PDB file of C-alpha atoms in Angstrom:
ATOM      1  CA  ASP A   1     -14.865  -2.399  -6.117  1.00  0.00           C
ATOM      2  CA  ALA A   2     -16.924  -0.754  -3.390  1.00  0.00           C
ATOM      3  CA  GLY A   3     -18.286   2.678  -4.293  1.00  0.00           C
ATOM      4  CA  ILE A   4     -15.380   4.762  -3.111  1.00  0.00           C
ATOM      5  CA  THR A   5     -13.565   7.462  -5.055  1.00  0.00           C
ATOM      6  CA  GLN A   6     -10.767   9.858  -4.310  1.00  0.00           C
ATOM      7  CA  SER A   7      -9.943  13.213  -5.821  1.00  0.00           C
ATOM      8  CA  PRO A   8      -7.647  14.369  -7.137  1.00  0.00           C
ATOM      9  CA  ARG A   9      -5.822  11.232  -8.222  1.00  0.00           C
ATOM     10  CA  HIS A  10      -2.553  13.063  -8.734  1.00  0.00           C
ATOM     11  CA  LYS A  11      -1.358  16.385  -7.406  1.00  0.00           C
ATOM     12  CA  VAL A  12       1.897  18.293  -7.388  1.00  0.00           C
ATOM     13  CA  THR A  13       2.109  21.215  -5.015  1.00  0.00           C
ATOM     14  CA  GLU A  14       4.712  23.483  -3.508  1.00  0.00           C
ATOM     15  CA  THR A  15       5.981  23.482   0.050  1.00  0.00           C
ATOM     16  CA  GLY A  16       3.868  25.681   2.298  1.00  0.00           C
ATOM     17  CA  THR A  17       0.665  25.524   0.286  1.00  0.00           C
ATOM     18  CA  PRO A  18      -2.569  24.050   1.667  1.00  0.00           C
ATOM     19  CA  VAL A  19      -3.894  20.887   0.066  1.00  0.00           C
ATOM     20  CA  THR A  20      -7.232  19.116   0.479  1.00  0.00           C
ATOM     21  CA  LEU A  21      -7.883  15.554  -0.610  1.00  0.00           C
ATOM     22  CA  ARG A  22     -11.400  14.241  -0.913  1.00  0.00           C
ATOM     23  CA  CYS A  23     -12.805  10.792  -0.289  1.00  0.00           C
ATOM     24  CA  HIS A  24     -16.339  10.064  -1.431  1.00  0.00           C
ATOM     25  CA  GLN A  25     -18.337   6.886  -0.784  1.00  0.00           C
ATOM     26  CA  THR A  26     -21.702   5.664  -1.942  1.00  0.00           C
ATOM     27  CA  GLU A  27     -21.912   2.677   0.435  1.00  0.00           C
ATOM     28  CA  ASN A  28     -23.297   4.569   3.460  1.00  0.00           C
ATOM     29  CA  HIS A  29     -20.569   3.053   5.630  1.00  0.00           C
ATOM     30  CA  ARG A  30     -20.153   4.631   9.042  1.00  0.00           C
ATOM     31  CA  TYR A  31     -16.373   4.377   9.329  1.00  0.00           C
ATOM     32  CA  MET A  32     -13.862   6.137   7.117  1.00  0.00           C
ATOM     33  CA  TYR A  33     -10.063   6.213   7.320  1.00  0.00           C
ATOM     34  CA  TRP A  34      -7.135   8.037   5.784  1.00  0.00           C
ATOM     35  CA  TYR A  35      -3.821   6.204   5.356  1.00  0.00           C
ATOM     36  CA  ARG A  36      -0.538   7.167   3.823  1.00  0.00           C
ATOM     37  CA  GLN A  37       1.685   4.635   2.082  1.00  0.00           C
ATOM     38  CA  ASP A  38       5.431   4.995   1.944  1.00  0.00           C
ATOM     39  CA  PRO A  39       8.088   2.451   0.950  1.00  0.00           C
ATOM     40  CA  GLY A  40       9.172   0.356   3.915  1.00  0.00           C
ATOM     41  CA  HIS A  41       6.331   1.580   6.130  1.00  0.00           C
ATOM     42  CA  GLY A  42       3.287  -0.178   4.813  1.00  0.00           C
ATOM     43  CA  LEU A  43       0.106   1.802   5.353  1.00  0.00           C
ATOM     44  CA  ARG A  44      -0.104   4.120   8.331  1.00  0.00           C
ATOM     45  CA  LEU A  45      -3.310   5.568   9.727  1.00  0.00           C
ATOM     46  CA  ILE A  46      -3.517   9.359   9.675  1.00  0.00           C
ATOM     47  CA  HIS A  47      -7.059  10.064  10.893  1.00  0.00           C
ATOM     48  CA  TYR A  48     -10.327   8.219  11.028  1.00  0.00           C
ATOM     49  CA  SER A  49     -14.006   8.972  11.408  1.00  0.00           C
ATOM     50  CA  TYR A  50     -16.698   6.995  13.202  1.00  0.00           C
ATOM     51  CA  GLY A  51     -19.603   9.189  12.149  1.00  0.00           C
ATOM     52  CA  VAL A  52     -20.556  12.619  10.871  1.00  0.00           C
ATOM     53  CA  LYS A  53     -18.463  15.199  12.717  1.00  0.00           C
ATOM     54  CA  ASP A  54     -16.820  12.394  14.748  1.00  0.00           C
ATOM     55  CA  THR A  55     -13.115  12.107  13.991  1.00  0.00           C
ATOM     56  CA  ASP A  56      -9.931  11.159  15.799  1.00  0.00           C
ATOM     57  CA  LYS A  57      -6.199  10.953  15.263  1.00  0.00           C
ATOM     58  CA  GLY A  58      -4.256   7.974  14.026  1.00  0.00           C
ATOM     59  CA  GLU A  59      -0.584   7.205  14.445  1.00  0.00           C
ATOM     60  CA  VAL A  60       0.792   9.840  12.031  1.00  0.00           C
ATOM     61  CA  SER A  61      -1.613  12.766  12.382  1.00  0.00           C
ATOM     62  CA  ASP A  62       0.847  15.655  12.805  1.00  0.00           C
ATOM     63  CA  GLY A  63       0.416  18.212  10.008  1.00  0.00           C
ATOM     64  CA  TYR A  64      -2.972  16.823   8.943  1.00  0.00           C
ATOM     65  CA  SER A  65      -6.568  17.681   9.758  1.00  0.00           C
ATOM     66  CA  VAL A  66      -9.835  16.103   8.648  1.00  0.00           C
ATOM     67  CA  SER A  67     -13.489  16.905   8.411  1.00  0.00           C
ATOM     68  CA  ARG A  68     -16.636  14.909   7.843  1.00  0.00           C
ATOM     69  CA  SER A  69     -19.780  16.977   7.398  1.00  0.00           C
ATOM     70  CA  LYS A  70     -21.683  14.271   5.501  1.00  0.00           C
ATOM     71  CA  THR A  71     -21.673  10.485   5.705  1.00  0.00           C
ATOM     72  CA  GLU A  72     -20.348  10.183   2.183  1.00  0.00           C
ATOM     73  CA  ASP A  73     -17.437  12.636   2.316  1.00  0.00           C
ATOM     74  CA  PHE A  74     -14.219  12.615   4.322  1.00  0.00           C
ATOM     75  CA  LEU A  75     -11.719  15.377   3.655  1.00  0.00           C
ATOM     76  CA  LEU A  76      -8.015  15.334   4.483  1.00  0.00           C
ATOM     77  CA  THR A  77      -6.247  18.703   4.679  1.00  0.00           C
ATOM     78  CA  LEU A  78      -2.562  19.442   4.766  1.00  0.00           C
ATOM     79  CA  GLU A  79      -2.535  22.947   6.200  1.00  0.00           C
ATOM     80  CA  SER A  80       0.975  23.741   4.984  1.00  0.00           C
ATOM     81  CA  ALA A  81       2.423  20.962   2.845  1.00  0.00           C
ATOM     82  CA  THR A  82       5.985  19.773   3.472  1.00  0.00           C
ATOM     83  CA  SER A  83       8.213  17.500   1.397  1.00  0.00           C
ATOM     84  CA  SER A  84       7.845  14.768   4.042  1.00  0.00           C
ATOM     85  CA  GLN A  85       4.169  14.600   3.140  1.00  0.00           C
ATOM     86  CA  THR A  86       4.976  13.412  -0.367  1.00  0.00           C
ATOM     87  CA  SER A  87       3.212  10.058  -0.407  1.00  0.00           C
ATOM     88  CA  VAL A  88       0.352   8.006  -1.745  1.00  0.00           C
ATOM     89  CA  TYR A  89      -2.810   8.610   0.252  1.00  0.00           C
ATOM     90  CA  PHE A  90      -5.540   6.006   0.517  1.00  0.00           C
ATOM     91  CA  CYS A  91      -9.005   6.401   1.896  1.00  0.00           C
ATOM     92  CA  ALA A  92     -10.841   3.366   3.232  1.00  0.00           C
ATOM     93  CA  ILE A  93     -14.372   2.639   4.402  1.00  0.00           C
ATOM     94  CA  SER A  94     -15.923   0.014   6.644  1.00  0.00           C
ATOM     95  CA  ASP A  95     -19.242  -0.646   8.308  1.00  0.00           C
ATOM     96  CA  GLN A  96     -17.830  -2.865  11.092  1.00  0.00           C
ATOM     97  CA  ARG A  97     -21.063  -4.839  11.222  1.00  0.00           C
ATOM     98  CA  GLY A  98     -20.624  -8.525  10.524  1.00  0.00           C
ATOM     99  CA  SER A  99     -17.633  -7.882   8.297  1.00  0.00           C
ATOM    100  CA  TYR A 100     -14.642  -5.919   9.512  1.00  0.00           C
ATOM    101  CA  GLU A 101     -13.257  -5.536   6.001  1.00  0.00           C
ATOM    102  CA  GLN A 102     -11.942  -2.163   4.952  1.00  0.00           C
ATOM    103  CA  TYR A 103     -12.450  -1.202   1.316  1.00  0.00           C
ATOM    104  CA  PHE A 104      -9.839   1.069  -0.149  1.00  0.00           C
ATOM    105  CA  GLY A 105     -10.167   3.877  -2.634  1.00  0.00           C
ATOM    106  CA  PRO A 106      -7.904   4.140  -5.697  1.00  0.00           C
ATOM    107  CA  GLY A 107      -5.404   6.428  -3.952  1.00  0.00           C
ATOM    108  CA  THR A 108      -4.039   9.932  -4.494  1.00  0.00           C
ATOM    109  CA  ARG A 109      -0.391  10.439  -5.379  1.00  0.00           C
ATOM    110  CA  LEU A 110       0.761  13.705  -3.812  1.00  0.00           C
ATOM    111  CA  THR A 111       4.123  15.271  -4.561  1.00  0.00           C
ATOM    112  CA  VAL A 112       5.296  18.272  -2.550  1.00  0.00           C
ATOM    113  CA  THR A 113       8.178  20.120  -4.204  1.00  0.00           C
TER     114      THR A 113
ATOM    115  CA  GLY B   1      -0.365   0.962  20.671  1.00  0.00           C
ATOM    116  CA  GLU B   2      -0.267  -2.045  18.391  1.00  0.00           C
ATOM    117  CA  ASN B   3       2.925  -2.905  16.513  1.00  0.00           C
ATOM    118  CA  VAL B   4       2.966  -5.367  13.619  1.00  0.00           C
ATOM    119  CA  GLU B   5       6.185  -6.791  12.215  1.00  0.00           C
ATOM    120  CA  GLN B   6       6.175  -8.589   8.860  1.00  0.00           C
ATOM    121  CA  HIS B   7       8.802 -10.863   7.318  1.00  0.00           C
ATOM    122  CA  PRO B   8      10.320 -11.318   4.854  1.00  0.00           C
ATOM    123  CA  SER B   9      10.343  -7.959   3.088  1.00  0.00           C
ATOM    124  CA  THR B  10      10.935  -9.693  -0.262  1.00  0.00           C
ATOM    125  CA  LEU B  11      10.201 -13.245  -1.338  1.00  0.00           C
ATOM    126  CA  SER B  12      11.057 -14.852  -4.637  1.00  0.00           C
ATOM    127  CA  VAL B  13       9.679 -18.278  -5.602  1.00  0.00           C
ATOM    128  CA  GLN B  14       9.296 -20.442  -8.661  1.00  0.00           C
ATOM    129  CA  GLU B  15       5.879 -21.022 -10.127  1.00  0.00           C
ATOM    130  CA  GLY B  16       4.220 -23.932  -8.372  1.00  0.00           C
ATOM    131  CA  ASP B  17       6.152 -23.511  -5.148  1.00  0.00           C
ATOM    132  CA  SER B  18       4.605 -22.448  -1.858  1.00  0.00           C
ATOM    133  CA  ALA B  19       5.105 -19.041  -0.262  1.00  0.00           C
ATOM    134  CA  VAL B  20       4.847 -18.182   3.424  1.00  0.00           C
ATOM    135  CA  ILE B  21       4.732 -14.707   4.929  1.00  0.00           C
ATOM    136  CA  LYS B  22       4.831 -14.221   8.679  1.00  0.00           C
ATOM    137  CA  CYS B  23       3.644 -11.456  10.980  1.00  0.00           C
ATOM    138  CA  THR B  24       3.868 -10.838  14.696  1.00  0.00           C
ATOM    139  CA  TYR B  25       1.770  -8.432  16.713  1.00  0.00           C
ATOM    140  CA  SER B  26       2.187  -6.887  20.135  1.00  0.00           C
ATOM    141  CA  ASP B  27      -1.307  -6.176  21.477  1.00  0.00           C
ATOM    142  CA  SER B  28      -2.872  -9.267  22.997  1.00  0.00           C
ATOM    143  CA  ALA B  29      -6.295  -7.591  22.633  1.00  0.00           C
ATOM    144  CA  SER B  30      -6.081  -7.741  18.822  1.00  0.00           C
ATOM    145  CA  ASN B  31      -8.722 -10.084  17.484  1.00  0.00           C
ATOM    146  CA  TYR B  32      -8.938  -9.503  13.731  1.00  0.00           C
ATOM    147  CA  PHE B  33      -6.145 -10.217  11.260  1.00  0.00           C
ATOM    148  CA  PRO B  34      -6.637  -9.433   7.572  1.00  0.00           C
ATOM    149  CA  TRP B  35      -4.268  -9.898   4.664  1.00  0.00           C
ATOM    150  CA  TYR B  36      -4.273  -7.490   1.753  1.00  0.00           C
ATOM    151  CA  LYS B  37      -2.803  -7.876  -1.720  1.00  0.00           C
ATOM    152  CA  GLN B  38      -1.691  -4.823  -3.633  1.00  0.00           C
ATOM    153  CA  GLU B  39      -0.737  -5.022  -7.284  1.00  0.00           C
ATOM    154  CA  LEU B  40       1.504  -2.364  -8.755  1.00  0.00           C
ATOM    155  CA  GLY B  41      -0.306   0.972  -8.953  1.00  0.00           C
ATOM    156  CA  LYS B  42      -3.524  -0.469  -7.519  1.00  0.00           C
ATOM    157  CA  ARG B  43      -5.404  -0.242  -4.271  1.00  0.00           C
ATOM    158  CA  PRO B  44      -4.957  -2.854  -1.487  1.00  0.00           C
ATOM    159  CA  GLN B  45      -7.602  -5.552  -1.615  1.00  0.00           C
ATOM    160  CA  LEU B  46      -8.548  -8.055   1.055  1.00  0.00           C
ATOM    161  CA  ILE B  47      -7.667 -11.629   0.155  1.00  0.00           C
ATOM    162  CA  ILE B  48      -8.357 -13.423   3.425  1.00  0.00           C
ATOM    163  CA  ASP B  49      -8.912 -12.612   7.074  1.00  0.00           C
ATOM    164  CA  ILE B  50      -9.134 -14.479  10.344  1.00  0.00           C
ATOM    165  CA  ARG B  51     -10.658 -13.742  13.684  1.00  0.00           C
ATOM    166  CA  SER B  52      -9.096 -14.749  16.948  1.00  0.00           C
ATOM    167  CA  ASN B  53     -11.652 -17.435  17.704  1.00  0.00           C
ATOM    168  CA  VAL B  54     -10.229 -19.721  14.994  1.00  0.00           C
ATOM    169  CA  GLY B  55      -6.732 -21.019  14.373  1.00  0.00           C
ATOM    170  CA  GLU B  56      -6.802 -21.516  10.604  1.00  0.00           C
ATOM    171  CA  LYS B  57      -8.801 -20.476   7.589  1.00  0.00           C
ATOM    172  CA  LYS B  58      -8.494 -21.585   3.976  1.00  0.00           C
ATOM    173  CA  ASP B  59      -9.734 -20.233   0.687  1.00  0.00           C
ATOM    174  CA  GLN B  60      -8.598 -22.302  -2.291  1.00  0.00           C
ATOM    175  CA  ARG B  61      -4.806 -21.817  -2.579  1.00  0.00           C
ATOM    176  CA  ILE B  62      -4.608 -19.340   0.286  1.00  0.00           C
ATOM    177  CA  ALA B  63      -4.592 -20.090   4.005  1.00  0.00           C
ATOM    178  CA  VAL B  64      -3.952 -18.115   7.154  1.00  0.00           C
ATOM    179  CA  THR B  65      -2.906 -19.549  10.497  1.00  0.00           C
ATOM    180  CA  LEU B  66      -3.056 -17.787  13.837  1.00  0.00           C
ATOM    181  CA  ASN B  67      -1.175 -18.547  17.056  1.00  0.00           C
ATOM    182  CA  LYS B  68      -2.628 -16.285  19.742  1.00  0.00           C
ATOM    183  CA  THR B  69      -0.271 -17.526  22.433  1.00  0.00           C
ATOM    184  CA  ALA B  70       2.790 -16.583  20.418  1.00  0.00           C
ATOM    185  CA  LYS B  71       1.044 -13.573  18.860  1.00  0.00           C
ATOM    186  CA  HIS B  72       1.869 -14.427  15.315  1.00  0.00           C
ATOM    187  CA  PHE B  73      -0.026 -15.247  12.157  1.00  0.00           C
ATOM    188  CA  SER B  74       1.033 -16.392   8.719  1.00  0.00           C
ATOM    189  CA  LEU B  75      -0.162 -16.357   5.125  1.00  0.00           C
ATOM    190  CA  HIS B  76       0.371 -19.494   3.071  1.00  0.00           C
ATOM    191  CA  ILE B  77       0.016 -19.524  -0.698  1.00  0.00           C
ATOM    192  CA  THR B  78       0.276 -22.912  -2.395  1.00  0.00           C
ATOM    193  CA  GLU B  79       0.876 -23.665  -6.069  1.00  0.00           C
ATOM    194  CA  THR B  80       1.954 -20.104  -6.716  1.00  0.00           C
ATOM    195  CA  GLN B  81       1.260 -18.515 -10.086  1.00  0.00           C
ATOM    196  CA  PRO B  82       2.807 -15.457 -11.768  1.00  0.00           C
ATOM    197  CA  GLU B  83      -0.392 -13.520 -11.088  1.00  0.00           C
ATOM    198  CA  ASP B  84       0.266 -13.939  -7.363  1.00  0.00           C
ATOM    199  CA  SER B  85       3.177 -11.506  -7.763  1.00  0.00           C
ATOM    200  CA  ALA B  86       2.282  -8.422  -5.711  1.00  0.00           C
ATOM    201  CA  VAL B  87       2.893  -6.747  -2.369  1.00  0.00           C
ATOM    202  CA  TYR B  88       1.165  -8.451   0.549  1.00  0.00           C
ATOM    203  CA  PHE B  89       0.308  -6.698   3.801  1.00  0.00           C
ATOM    204  CA  CYS B  90      -0.762  -8.187   7.077  1.00  0.00           C
ATOM    205  CA  ALA B  91      -2.676  -6.127   9.613  1.00  0.00           C
ATOM    206  CA  ALA B  92      -4.127  -6.388  13.084  1.00  0.00           C
ATOM    207  CA  SER B  93      -7.088  -4.774  14.788  1.00  0.00           C
ATOM    208  CA  THR B  94      -9.112  -4.904  17.953  1.00  0.00           C
ATOM    209  CA  ALA B  95     -12.246  -5.055  15.825  1.00  0.00           C
ATOM    210  CA  ASN B  96     -15.308  -4.643  17.974  1.00  0.00           C
ATOM    211  CA  ALA B  97     -18.558  -3.804  16.275  1.00  0.00           C
ATOM    212  CA  GLY B  98     -20.086  -0.851  18.055  1.00  0.00           C
ATOM    213  CA  GLY B  99     -17.187  -0.591  20.494  1.00  0.00           C
ATOM    214  CA  THR B 100     -14.353   1.883  20.803  1.00  0.00           C
ATOM    215  CA  SER B 101     -11.716   0.389  18.523  1.00  0.00           C
ATOM    216  CA  TYR B 102     -13.471   1.685  15.399  1.00  0.00           C
ATOM    217  CA  GLY B 103     -11.818  -0.998  13.305  1.00  0.00           C
ATOM    218  CA  LYS B 104      -8.482   0.756  13.138  1.00  0.00           C
ATOM    219  CA  LEU B 105      -5.898  -1.372  11.359  1.00  0.00           C
ATOM    220  CA  THR B 106      -2.177  -1.486  12.089  1.00  0.00           C
ATOM    221  CA  PHE B 107      -0.307  -2.771   9.057  1.00  0.00           C
ATOM    222  CA  GLY B 108       2.933  -4.626   8.654  1.00  0.00           C
ATOM    223  CA  GLN B 109       5.604  -3.201   6.366  1.00  0.00           C
ATOM    224  CA  GLY B 110       4.703  -5.382   3.406  1.00  0.00           C
ATOM    225  CA  THR B 111       6.251  -8.301   1.495  1.00  0.00           C
ATOM    226  CA  ILE B 112       7.062  -8.079  -2.193  1.00  0.00           C
ATOM    227  CA  LEU B 113       6.303 -11.517  -3.626  1.00  0.00           C
ATOM    228  CA  THR B 114       7.716 -12.391  -7.021  1.00  0.00           C
ATOM    229  CA  VAL B 115       6.680 -15.628  -8.706  1.00  0.00           C
ATOM    230  CA  HIS B 116       8.966 -16.620 -11.560  1.00  0.00           C
ATOM    231  CA  PRO B 117       7.448 -18.604 -14.437  1.00  0.00           C
TER     232      PRO B 117
END
């Protein structure tokens, strides 16, 4: 597996609380992505980054924000968690040079009660 | 934006049979089509991909075909084995190194493949 980790791996939180998920890579890839996975929906892009401090919205970005202050770290924040944000969150990385493959992290299972 | 439809949602086959999963996409600018396999509780992993300048690609028991005119692509698994049981996702992207697409993938809804011994 590519050098990509996510933390925490599991989290249970209450509605209305802020939550931050971390993605860390050791591959020096330029591009990083956050997806959520829900039954019947496949993987949907939340936000992505194309460089340090360069981020943009994906198709399901409402209620989420991101930050990338270093090449290796991409943070996903739920400002005020809701039950609809209960999901499995995957981070992915890619260098988009030669290969367009995205390498996925191990995922974070988030439950909002 | 891009929309990817995947069928069937579930597929059950006997060991040794072939399995075919089909996807359609909406954006004619899409030029990169990967397939990911996800085992239960694991991360998605790329098993094969195809770019729009070729119509077919094979890797041992796995093949992908692409019809740009019809905007659909398919995954073919021959001689299926129980270890092929997993969820398979197709995806599409306007991959463009150094361009503005940033490699964003739009995924299909997934197919649960079960191979019975």
